[in-house]
PDB file of C-alpha atoms and ligand atoms in Angstrom:
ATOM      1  CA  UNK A 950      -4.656 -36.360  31.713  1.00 92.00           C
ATOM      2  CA  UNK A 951      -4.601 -36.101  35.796  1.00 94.00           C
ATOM      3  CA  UNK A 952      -7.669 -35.310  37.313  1.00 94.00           C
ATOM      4  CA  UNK A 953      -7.761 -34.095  40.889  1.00 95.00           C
ATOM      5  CA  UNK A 954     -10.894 -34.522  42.010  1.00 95.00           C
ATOM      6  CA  UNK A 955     -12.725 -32.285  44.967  1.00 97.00           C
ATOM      7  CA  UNK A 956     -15.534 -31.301  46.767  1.00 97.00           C
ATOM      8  CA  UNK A 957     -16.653 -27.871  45.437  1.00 98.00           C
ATOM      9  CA  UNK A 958     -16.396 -24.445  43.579  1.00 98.00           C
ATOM     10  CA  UNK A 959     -14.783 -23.127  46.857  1.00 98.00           C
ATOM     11  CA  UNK A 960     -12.158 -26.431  47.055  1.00 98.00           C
ATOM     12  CA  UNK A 961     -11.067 -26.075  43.464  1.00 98.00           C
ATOM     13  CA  UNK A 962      -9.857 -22.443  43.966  1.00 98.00           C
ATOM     14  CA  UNK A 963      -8.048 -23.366  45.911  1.00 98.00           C
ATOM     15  CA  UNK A 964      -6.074 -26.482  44.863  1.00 98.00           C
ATOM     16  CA  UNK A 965      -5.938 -24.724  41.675  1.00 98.00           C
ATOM     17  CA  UNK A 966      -4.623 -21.639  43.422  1.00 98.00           C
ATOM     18  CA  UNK A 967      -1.888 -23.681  45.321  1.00 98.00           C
ATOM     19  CA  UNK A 968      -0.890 -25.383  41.770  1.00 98.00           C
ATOM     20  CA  UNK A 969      -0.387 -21.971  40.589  1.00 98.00           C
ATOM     21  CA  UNK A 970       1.081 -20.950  43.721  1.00 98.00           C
ATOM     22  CA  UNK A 971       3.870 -23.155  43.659  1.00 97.00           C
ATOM     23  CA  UNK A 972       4.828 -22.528  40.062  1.00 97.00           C
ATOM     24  CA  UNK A 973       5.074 -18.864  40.804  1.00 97.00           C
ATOM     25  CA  UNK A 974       7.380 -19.493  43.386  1.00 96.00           C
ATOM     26  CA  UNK A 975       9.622 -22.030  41.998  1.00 96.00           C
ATOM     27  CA  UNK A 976      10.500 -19.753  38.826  1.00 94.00           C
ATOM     28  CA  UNK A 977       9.783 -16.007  39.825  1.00 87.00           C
ATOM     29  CA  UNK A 978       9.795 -15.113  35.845  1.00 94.00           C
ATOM     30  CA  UNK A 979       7.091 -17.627  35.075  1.00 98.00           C
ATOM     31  CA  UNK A 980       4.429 -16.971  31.912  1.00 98.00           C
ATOM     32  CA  UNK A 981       1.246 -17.711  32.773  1.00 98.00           C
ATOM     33  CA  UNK A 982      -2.072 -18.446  30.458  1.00 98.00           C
ATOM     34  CA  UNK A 983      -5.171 -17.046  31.672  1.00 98.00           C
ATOM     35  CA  UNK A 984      -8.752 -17.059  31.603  1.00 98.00           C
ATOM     36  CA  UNK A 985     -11.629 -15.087  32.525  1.00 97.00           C
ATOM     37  CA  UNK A 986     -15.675 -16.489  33.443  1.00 95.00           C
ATOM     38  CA  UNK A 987     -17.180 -17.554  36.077  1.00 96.00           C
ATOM     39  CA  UNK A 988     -14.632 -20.683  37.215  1.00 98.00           C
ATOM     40  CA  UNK A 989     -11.346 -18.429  37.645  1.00 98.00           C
ATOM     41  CA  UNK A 990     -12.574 -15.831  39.925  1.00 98.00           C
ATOM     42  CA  UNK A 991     -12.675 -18.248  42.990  1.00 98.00           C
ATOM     43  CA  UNK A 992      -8.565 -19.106  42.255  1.00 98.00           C
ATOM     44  CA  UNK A 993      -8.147 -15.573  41.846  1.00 98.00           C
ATOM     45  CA  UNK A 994      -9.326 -14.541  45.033  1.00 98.00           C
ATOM     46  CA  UNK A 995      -7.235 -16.804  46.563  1.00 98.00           C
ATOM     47  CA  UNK A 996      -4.240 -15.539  44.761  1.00 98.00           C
ATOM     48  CA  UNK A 997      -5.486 -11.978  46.131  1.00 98.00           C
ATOM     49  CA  UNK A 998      -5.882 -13.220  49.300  1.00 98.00           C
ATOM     50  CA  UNK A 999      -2.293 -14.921  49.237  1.00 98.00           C
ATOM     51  CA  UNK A1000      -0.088 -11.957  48.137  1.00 98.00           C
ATOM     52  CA  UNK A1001      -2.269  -9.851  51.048  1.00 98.00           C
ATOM     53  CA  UNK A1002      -1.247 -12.303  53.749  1.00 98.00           C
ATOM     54  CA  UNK A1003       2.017 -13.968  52.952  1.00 98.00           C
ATOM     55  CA  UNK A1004       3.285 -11.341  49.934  1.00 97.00           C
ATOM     56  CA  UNK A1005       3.711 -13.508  46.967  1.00 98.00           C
ATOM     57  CA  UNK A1006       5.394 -11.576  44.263  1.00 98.00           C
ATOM     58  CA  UNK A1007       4.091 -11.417  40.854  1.00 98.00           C
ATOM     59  CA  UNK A1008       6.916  -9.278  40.036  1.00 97.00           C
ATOM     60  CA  UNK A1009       8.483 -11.000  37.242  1.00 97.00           C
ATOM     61  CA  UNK A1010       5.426 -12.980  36.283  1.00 98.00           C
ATOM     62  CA  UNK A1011       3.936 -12.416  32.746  1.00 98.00           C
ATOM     63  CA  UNK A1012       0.274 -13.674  31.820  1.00 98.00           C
ATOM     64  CA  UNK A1013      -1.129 -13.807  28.131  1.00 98.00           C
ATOM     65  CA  UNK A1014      -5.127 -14.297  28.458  1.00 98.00           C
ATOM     66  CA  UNK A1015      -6.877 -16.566  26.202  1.00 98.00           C
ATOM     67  CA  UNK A1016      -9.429 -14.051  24.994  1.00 97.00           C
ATOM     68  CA  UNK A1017     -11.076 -10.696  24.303  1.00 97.00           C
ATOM     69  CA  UNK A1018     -14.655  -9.563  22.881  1.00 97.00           C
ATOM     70  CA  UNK A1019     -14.231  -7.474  19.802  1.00 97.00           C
ATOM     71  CA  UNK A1020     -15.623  -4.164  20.064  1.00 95.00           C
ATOM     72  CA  UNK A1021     -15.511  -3.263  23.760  1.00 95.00           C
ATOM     73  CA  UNK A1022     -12.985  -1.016  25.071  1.00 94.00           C
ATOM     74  CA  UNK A1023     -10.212  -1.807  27.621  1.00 93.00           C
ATOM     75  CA  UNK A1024     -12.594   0.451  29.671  1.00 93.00           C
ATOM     76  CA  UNK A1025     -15.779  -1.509  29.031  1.00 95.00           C
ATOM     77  CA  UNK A1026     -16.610  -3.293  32.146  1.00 96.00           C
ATOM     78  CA  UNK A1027     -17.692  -6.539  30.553  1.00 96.00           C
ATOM     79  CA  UNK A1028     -14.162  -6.226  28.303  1.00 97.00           C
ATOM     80  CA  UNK A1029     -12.007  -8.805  29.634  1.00 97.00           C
ATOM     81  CA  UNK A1030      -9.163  -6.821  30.081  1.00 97.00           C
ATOM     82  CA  UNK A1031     -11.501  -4.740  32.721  1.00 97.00           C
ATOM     83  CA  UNK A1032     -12.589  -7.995  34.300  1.00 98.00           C
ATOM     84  CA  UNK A1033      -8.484  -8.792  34.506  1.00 98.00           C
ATOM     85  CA  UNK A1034      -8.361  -5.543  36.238  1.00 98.00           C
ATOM     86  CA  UNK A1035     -10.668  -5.728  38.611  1.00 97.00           C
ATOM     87  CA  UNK A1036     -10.284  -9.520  39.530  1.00 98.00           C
ATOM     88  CA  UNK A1037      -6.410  -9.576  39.910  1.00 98.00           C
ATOM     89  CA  UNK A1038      -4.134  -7.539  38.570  1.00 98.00           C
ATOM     90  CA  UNK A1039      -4.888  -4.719  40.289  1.00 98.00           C
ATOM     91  CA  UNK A1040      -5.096  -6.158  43.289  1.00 98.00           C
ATOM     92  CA  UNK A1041      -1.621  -7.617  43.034  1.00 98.00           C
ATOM     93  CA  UNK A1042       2.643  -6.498  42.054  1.00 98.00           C
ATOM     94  CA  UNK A1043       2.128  -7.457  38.462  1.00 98.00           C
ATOM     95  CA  UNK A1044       3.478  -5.297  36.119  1.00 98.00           C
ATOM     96  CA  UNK A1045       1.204  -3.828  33.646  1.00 97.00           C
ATOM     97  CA  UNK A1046       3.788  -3.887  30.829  1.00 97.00           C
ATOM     98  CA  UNK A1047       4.041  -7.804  31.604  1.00 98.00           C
ATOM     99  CA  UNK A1048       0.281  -8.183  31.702  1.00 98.00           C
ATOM    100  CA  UNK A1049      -0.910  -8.905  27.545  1.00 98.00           C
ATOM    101  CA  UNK A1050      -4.728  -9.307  26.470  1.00 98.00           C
ATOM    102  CA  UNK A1051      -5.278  -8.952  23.274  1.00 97.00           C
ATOM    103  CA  UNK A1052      -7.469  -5.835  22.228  1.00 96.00           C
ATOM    104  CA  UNK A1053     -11.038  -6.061  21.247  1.00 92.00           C
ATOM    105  CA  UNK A1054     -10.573  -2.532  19.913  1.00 95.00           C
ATOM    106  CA  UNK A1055      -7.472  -3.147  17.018  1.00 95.00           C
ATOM    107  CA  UNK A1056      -7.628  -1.258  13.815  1.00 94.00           C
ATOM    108  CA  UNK A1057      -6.518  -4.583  12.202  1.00 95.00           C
ATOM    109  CA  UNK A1058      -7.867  -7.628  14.388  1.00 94.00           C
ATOM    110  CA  UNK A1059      -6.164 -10.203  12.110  1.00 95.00           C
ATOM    111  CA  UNK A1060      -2.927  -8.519  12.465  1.00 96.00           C
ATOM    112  CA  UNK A1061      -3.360  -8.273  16.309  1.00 96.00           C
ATOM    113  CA  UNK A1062      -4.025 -12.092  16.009  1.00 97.00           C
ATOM    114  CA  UNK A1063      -0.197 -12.618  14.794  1.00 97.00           C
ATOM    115  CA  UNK A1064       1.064 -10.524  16.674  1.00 97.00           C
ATOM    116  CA  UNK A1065      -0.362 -11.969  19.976  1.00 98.00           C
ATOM    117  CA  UNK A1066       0.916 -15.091  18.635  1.00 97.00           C
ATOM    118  CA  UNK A1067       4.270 -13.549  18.385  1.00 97.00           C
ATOM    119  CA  UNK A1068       4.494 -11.818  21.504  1.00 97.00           C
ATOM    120  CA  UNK A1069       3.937 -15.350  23.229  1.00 98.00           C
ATOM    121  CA  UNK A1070       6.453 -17.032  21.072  1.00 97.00           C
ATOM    122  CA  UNK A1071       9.391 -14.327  21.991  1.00 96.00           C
ATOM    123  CA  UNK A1072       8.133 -14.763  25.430  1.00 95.00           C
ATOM    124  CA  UNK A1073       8.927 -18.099  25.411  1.00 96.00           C
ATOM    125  CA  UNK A1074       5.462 -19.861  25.794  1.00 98.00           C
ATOM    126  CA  UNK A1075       3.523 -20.003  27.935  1.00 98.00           C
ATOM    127  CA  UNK A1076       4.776 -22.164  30.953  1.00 98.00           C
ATOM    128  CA  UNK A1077       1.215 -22.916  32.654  1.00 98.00           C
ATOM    129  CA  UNK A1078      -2.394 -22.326  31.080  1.00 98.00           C
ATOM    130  CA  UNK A1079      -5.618 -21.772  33.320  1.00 98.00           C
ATOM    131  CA  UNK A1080      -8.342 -23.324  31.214  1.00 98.00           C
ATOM    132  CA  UNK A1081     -12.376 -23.052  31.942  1.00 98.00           C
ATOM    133  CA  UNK A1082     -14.782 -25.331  29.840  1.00 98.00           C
ATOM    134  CA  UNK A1083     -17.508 -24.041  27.958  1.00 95.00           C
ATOM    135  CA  UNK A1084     -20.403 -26.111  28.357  1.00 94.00           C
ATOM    136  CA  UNK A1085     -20.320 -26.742  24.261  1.00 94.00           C
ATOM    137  CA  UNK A1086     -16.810 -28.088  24.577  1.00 97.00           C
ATOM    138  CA  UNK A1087     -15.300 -24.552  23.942  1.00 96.00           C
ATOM    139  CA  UNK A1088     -11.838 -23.553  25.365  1.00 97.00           C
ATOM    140  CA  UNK A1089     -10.788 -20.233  25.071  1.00 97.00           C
ATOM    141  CA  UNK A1090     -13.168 -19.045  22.130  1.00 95.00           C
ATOM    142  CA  UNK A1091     -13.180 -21.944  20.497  1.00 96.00           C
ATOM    143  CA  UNK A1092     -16.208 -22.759  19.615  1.00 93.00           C
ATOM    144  CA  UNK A1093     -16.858 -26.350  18.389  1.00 96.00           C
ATOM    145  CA  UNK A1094     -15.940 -26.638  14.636  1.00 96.00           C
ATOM    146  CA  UNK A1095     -12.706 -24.623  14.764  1.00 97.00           C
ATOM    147  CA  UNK A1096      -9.989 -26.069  13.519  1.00 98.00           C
ATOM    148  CA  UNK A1097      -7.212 -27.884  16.419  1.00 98.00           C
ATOM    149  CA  UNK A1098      -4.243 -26.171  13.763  1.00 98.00           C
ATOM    150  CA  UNK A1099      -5.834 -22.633  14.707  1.00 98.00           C
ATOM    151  CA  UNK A1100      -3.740 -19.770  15.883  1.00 98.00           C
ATOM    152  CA  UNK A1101      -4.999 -16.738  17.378  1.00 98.00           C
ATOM    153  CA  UNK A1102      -8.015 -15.254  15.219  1.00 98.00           C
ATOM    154  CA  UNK A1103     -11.218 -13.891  15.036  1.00 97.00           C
ATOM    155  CA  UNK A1104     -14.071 -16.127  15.802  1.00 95.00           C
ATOM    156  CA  UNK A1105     -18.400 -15.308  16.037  1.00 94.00           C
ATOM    157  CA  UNK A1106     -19.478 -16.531  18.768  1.00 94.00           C
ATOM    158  CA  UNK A1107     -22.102 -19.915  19.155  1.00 91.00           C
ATOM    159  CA  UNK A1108     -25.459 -18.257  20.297  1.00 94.00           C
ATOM    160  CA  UNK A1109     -25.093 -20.618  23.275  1.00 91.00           C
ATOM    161  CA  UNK A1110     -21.598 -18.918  24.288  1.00 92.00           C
ATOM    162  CA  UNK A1111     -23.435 -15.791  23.894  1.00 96.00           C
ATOM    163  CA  UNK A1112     -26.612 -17.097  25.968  1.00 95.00           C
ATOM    164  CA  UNK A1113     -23.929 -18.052  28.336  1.00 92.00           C
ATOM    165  CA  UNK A1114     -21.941 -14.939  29.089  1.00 94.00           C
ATOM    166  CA  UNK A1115     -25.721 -12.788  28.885  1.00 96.00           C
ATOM    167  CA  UNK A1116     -25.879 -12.952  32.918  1.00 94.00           C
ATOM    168  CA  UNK A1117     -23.016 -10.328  32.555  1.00 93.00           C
ATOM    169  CA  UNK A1118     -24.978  -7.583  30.094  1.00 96.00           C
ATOM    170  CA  UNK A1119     -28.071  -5.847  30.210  1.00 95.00           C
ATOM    171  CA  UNK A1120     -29.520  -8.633  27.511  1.00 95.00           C
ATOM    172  CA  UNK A1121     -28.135 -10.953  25.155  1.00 96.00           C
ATOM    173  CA  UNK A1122     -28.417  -8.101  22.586  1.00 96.00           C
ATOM    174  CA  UNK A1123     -25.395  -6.233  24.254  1.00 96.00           C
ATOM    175  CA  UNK A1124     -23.094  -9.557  23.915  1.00 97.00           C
ATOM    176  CA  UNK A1125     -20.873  -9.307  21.398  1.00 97.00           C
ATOM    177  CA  UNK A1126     -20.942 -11.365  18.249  1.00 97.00           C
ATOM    178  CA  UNK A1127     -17.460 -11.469  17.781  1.00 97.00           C
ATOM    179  CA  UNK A1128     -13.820 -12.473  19.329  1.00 96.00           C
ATOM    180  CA  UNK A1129     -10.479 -12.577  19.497  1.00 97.00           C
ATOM    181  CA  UNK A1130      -8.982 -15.781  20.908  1.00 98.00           C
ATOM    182  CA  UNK A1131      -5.810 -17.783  21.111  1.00 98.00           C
ATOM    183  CA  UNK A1132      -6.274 -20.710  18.846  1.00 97.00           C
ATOM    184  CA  UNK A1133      -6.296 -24.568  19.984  1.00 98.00           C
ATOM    185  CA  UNK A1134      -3.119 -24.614  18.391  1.00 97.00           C
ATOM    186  CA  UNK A1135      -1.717 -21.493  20.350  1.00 96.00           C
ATOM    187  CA  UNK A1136      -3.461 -23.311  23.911  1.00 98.00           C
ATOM    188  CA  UNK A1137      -1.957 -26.527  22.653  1.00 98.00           C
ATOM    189  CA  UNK A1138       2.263 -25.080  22.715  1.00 98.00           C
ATOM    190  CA  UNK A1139       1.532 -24.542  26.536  1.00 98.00           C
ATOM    191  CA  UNK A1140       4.503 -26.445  28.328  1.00 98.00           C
ATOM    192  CA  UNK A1141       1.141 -27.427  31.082  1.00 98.00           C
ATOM    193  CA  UNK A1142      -2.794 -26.705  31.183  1.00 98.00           C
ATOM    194  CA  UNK A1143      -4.907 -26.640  34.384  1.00 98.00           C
ATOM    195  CA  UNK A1144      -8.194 -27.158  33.482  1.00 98.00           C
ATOM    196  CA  UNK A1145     -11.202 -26.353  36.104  1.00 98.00           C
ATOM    197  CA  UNK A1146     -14.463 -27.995  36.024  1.00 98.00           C
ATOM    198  CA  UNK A1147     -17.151 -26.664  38.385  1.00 98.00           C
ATOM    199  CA  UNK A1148     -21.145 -27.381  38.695  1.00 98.00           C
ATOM    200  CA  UNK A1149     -23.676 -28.774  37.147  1.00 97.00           C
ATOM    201  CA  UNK A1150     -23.611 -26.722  34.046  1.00 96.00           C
ATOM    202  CA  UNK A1151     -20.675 -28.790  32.912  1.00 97.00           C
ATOM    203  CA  UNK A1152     -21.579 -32.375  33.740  1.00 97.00           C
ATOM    204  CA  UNK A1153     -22.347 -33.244  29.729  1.00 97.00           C
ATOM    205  CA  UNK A1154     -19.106 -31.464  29.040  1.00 97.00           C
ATOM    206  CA  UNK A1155     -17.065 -33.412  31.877  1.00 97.00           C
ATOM    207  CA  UNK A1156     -18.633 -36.520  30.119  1.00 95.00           C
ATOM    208  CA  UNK A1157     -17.707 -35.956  26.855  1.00 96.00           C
ATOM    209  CA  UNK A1158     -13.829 -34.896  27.263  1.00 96.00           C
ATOM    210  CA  UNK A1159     -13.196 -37.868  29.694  1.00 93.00           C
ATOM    211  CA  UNK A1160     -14.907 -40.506  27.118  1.00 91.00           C
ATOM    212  CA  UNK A1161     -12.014 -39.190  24.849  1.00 89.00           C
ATOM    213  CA  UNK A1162     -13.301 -38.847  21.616  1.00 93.00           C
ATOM    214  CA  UNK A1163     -10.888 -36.183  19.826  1.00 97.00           C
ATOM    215  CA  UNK A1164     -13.041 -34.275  17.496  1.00 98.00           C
ATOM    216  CA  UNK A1165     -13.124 -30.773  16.337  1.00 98.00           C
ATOM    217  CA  UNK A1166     -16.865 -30.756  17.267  1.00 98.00           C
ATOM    218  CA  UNK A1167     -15.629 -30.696  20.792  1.00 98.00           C
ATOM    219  CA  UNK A1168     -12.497 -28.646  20.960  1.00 98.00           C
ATOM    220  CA  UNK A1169     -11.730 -29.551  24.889  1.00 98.00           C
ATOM    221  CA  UNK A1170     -11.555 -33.125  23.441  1.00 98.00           C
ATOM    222  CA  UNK A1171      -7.809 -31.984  22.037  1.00 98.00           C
ATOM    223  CA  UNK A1172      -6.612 -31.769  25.741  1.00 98.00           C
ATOM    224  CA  UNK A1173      -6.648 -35.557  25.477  1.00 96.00           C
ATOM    225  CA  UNK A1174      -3.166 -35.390  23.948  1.00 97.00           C
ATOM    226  CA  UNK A1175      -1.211 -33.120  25.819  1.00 98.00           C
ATOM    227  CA  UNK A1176       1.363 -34.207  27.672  1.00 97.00           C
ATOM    228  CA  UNK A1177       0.966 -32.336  30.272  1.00 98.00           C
ATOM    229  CA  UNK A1178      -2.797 -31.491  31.838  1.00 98.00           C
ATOM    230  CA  UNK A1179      -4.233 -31.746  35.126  1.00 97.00           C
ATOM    231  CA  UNK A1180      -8.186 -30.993  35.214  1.00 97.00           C
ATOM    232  CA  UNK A1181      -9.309 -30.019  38.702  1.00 98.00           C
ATOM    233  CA  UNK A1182     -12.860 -30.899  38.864  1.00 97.00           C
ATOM    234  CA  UNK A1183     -15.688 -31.037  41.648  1.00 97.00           C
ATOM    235  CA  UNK A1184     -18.212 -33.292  42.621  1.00 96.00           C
ATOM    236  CA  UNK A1185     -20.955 -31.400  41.139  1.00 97.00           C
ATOM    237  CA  UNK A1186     -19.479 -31.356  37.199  1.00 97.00           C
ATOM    238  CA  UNK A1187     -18.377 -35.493  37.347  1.00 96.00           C
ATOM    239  CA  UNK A1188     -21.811 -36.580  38.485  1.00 95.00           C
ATOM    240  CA  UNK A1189     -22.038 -38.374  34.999  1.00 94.00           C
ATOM    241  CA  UNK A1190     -18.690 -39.981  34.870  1.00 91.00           C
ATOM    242  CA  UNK A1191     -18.264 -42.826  36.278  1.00 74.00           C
ATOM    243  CA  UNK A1192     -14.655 -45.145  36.271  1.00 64.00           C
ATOM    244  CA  UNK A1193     -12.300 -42.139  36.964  1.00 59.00           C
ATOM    245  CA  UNK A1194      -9.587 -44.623  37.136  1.00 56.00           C
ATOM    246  CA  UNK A1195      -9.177 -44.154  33.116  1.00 52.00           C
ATOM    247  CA  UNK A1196      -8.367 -40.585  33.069  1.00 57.00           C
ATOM    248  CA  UNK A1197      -5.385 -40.779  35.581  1.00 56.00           C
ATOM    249  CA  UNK A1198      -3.542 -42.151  32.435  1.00 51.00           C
TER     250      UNK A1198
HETATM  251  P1  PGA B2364     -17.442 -19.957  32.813  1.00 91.64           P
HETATM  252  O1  PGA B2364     -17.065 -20.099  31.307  1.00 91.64           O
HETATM  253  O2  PGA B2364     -16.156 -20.022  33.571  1.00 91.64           O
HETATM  254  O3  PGA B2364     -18.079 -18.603  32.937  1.00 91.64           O
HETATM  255  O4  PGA B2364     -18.353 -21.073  33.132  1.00 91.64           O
HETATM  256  C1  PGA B2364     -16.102 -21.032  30.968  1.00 91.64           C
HETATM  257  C2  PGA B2364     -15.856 -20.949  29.482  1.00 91.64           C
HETATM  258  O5  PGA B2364     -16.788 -20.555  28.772  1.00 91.64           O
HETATM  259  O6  PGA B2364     -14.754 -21.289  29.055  1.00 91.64           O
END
């Protein structure tokens, strides 16, 4: 695991944004993971800002996101697909048809769960996953407790996820109970993760993955044995760690 460490919320945008950046225009046809919260919005505004002022093309780009809230609508505006909307895509050349998010409002979630899994298997993987931690370990909608063999599926939400994501809803009443989510096994096949880390909200979380511990009470903790992850964190969410020299290993 590589850590790049930096100064703040505004600073890990955009080295993560640069990251990305340079993937996208090494290999035009790239599949890209991503994520939706709080911690992405920064990198995506720098993406935005990018294709405005130098025309990056996301032409040929596909993205799979990690996760969707059953029962809203693609129309919902707390949906995630809505939040993908209004945060990137539309803002940049990515095709629609190239754009996949699973659907919150599926007849048959379980099915939808294999098929998502499918669609990013005949797509080839996916090259390079945007991760966000939750502050109980969580990645994607993993909460802690789900297995690290787990595919896409269905999960209820932890109360503190829901607690968590309240700040976007009229009251925690309106946050769904429910999910669809790529599985840690689905976020593990990604050929690279870039994971973000920002404020103090995730210091005990910072602590935890870095002391390395792999256990399925802290899902992020599987990250430990990927080949390939680089966690872009600022000053603010390592206050607790101390001897970074162990995770550049
Ligand atoms: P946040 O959520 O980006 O809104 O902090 C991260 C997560 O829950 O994975």
């Amino acid at each position: 695991m590589k850590l790049i460490e930096v100064k703040d919320y505004q600073e890990m945008s955009q080295v993560a944004a640069d990251y990305l950046l340079s993937k996208v225009k090494k290999s035009k046809n790239v599949t890209l993971g991503l994520a939706t919260g709080g911690t992405p919005q920064g990198l995506y505004e720098v993406l935005i800002h990018d294709h405005q002022q130098n025309g990056t093309s996301y032409q040929y780009v596909s993205s799979f996101n990690l996760d969707e809230y059953i029962g809203l609508s693609g129309k919902h505006p707390n949906s995630y697909y809505h939040y993908m909307n209004d945060n990137l895509f539309k803002h940049i050349d990515i095709d629609s048809e190239n754009t996949h998010i699973p659907s919150g409002k599926a007849a048959d979630p379980a099915k939808e769960c294999e098929a998502y899994d499918e669609k990013i298997r005949s797509h080839g993987g996916i090259d390079l996953q945007i991760l966000g931690i939750g502050s109980n370990g969580h990645i994607g909608f993993n909460e802690p407790g789900t297995s690290f063999e787990s595919n896409t599926h269905i999960v209820e939400l932890a109360e503190s996820t829901r607690e968590a994501n309240a700040r976007y809803f009229d009251s925690i009443d309106d946050v769904p109970t429910h999910a669809i989510t790529m599985g840690i096994s689905s976020i593990m096949k990604s050929k690279e993760i870039l994971l973000l880390v920002s404020g103090e909200a995730k210091q005990a979380a910072m602590k935890k993955l870095v002391e390395g511990k792999i256990s399925e009470d802290f899902p992020a903790s599987i990250l430990n044995q990927h080949d390939h992850v680089t966690v872009i964190a600022d000053e603010e969410a390592l206050a607790l760690v101390k001897g970074l020299e162990f995770l550049n290993r």
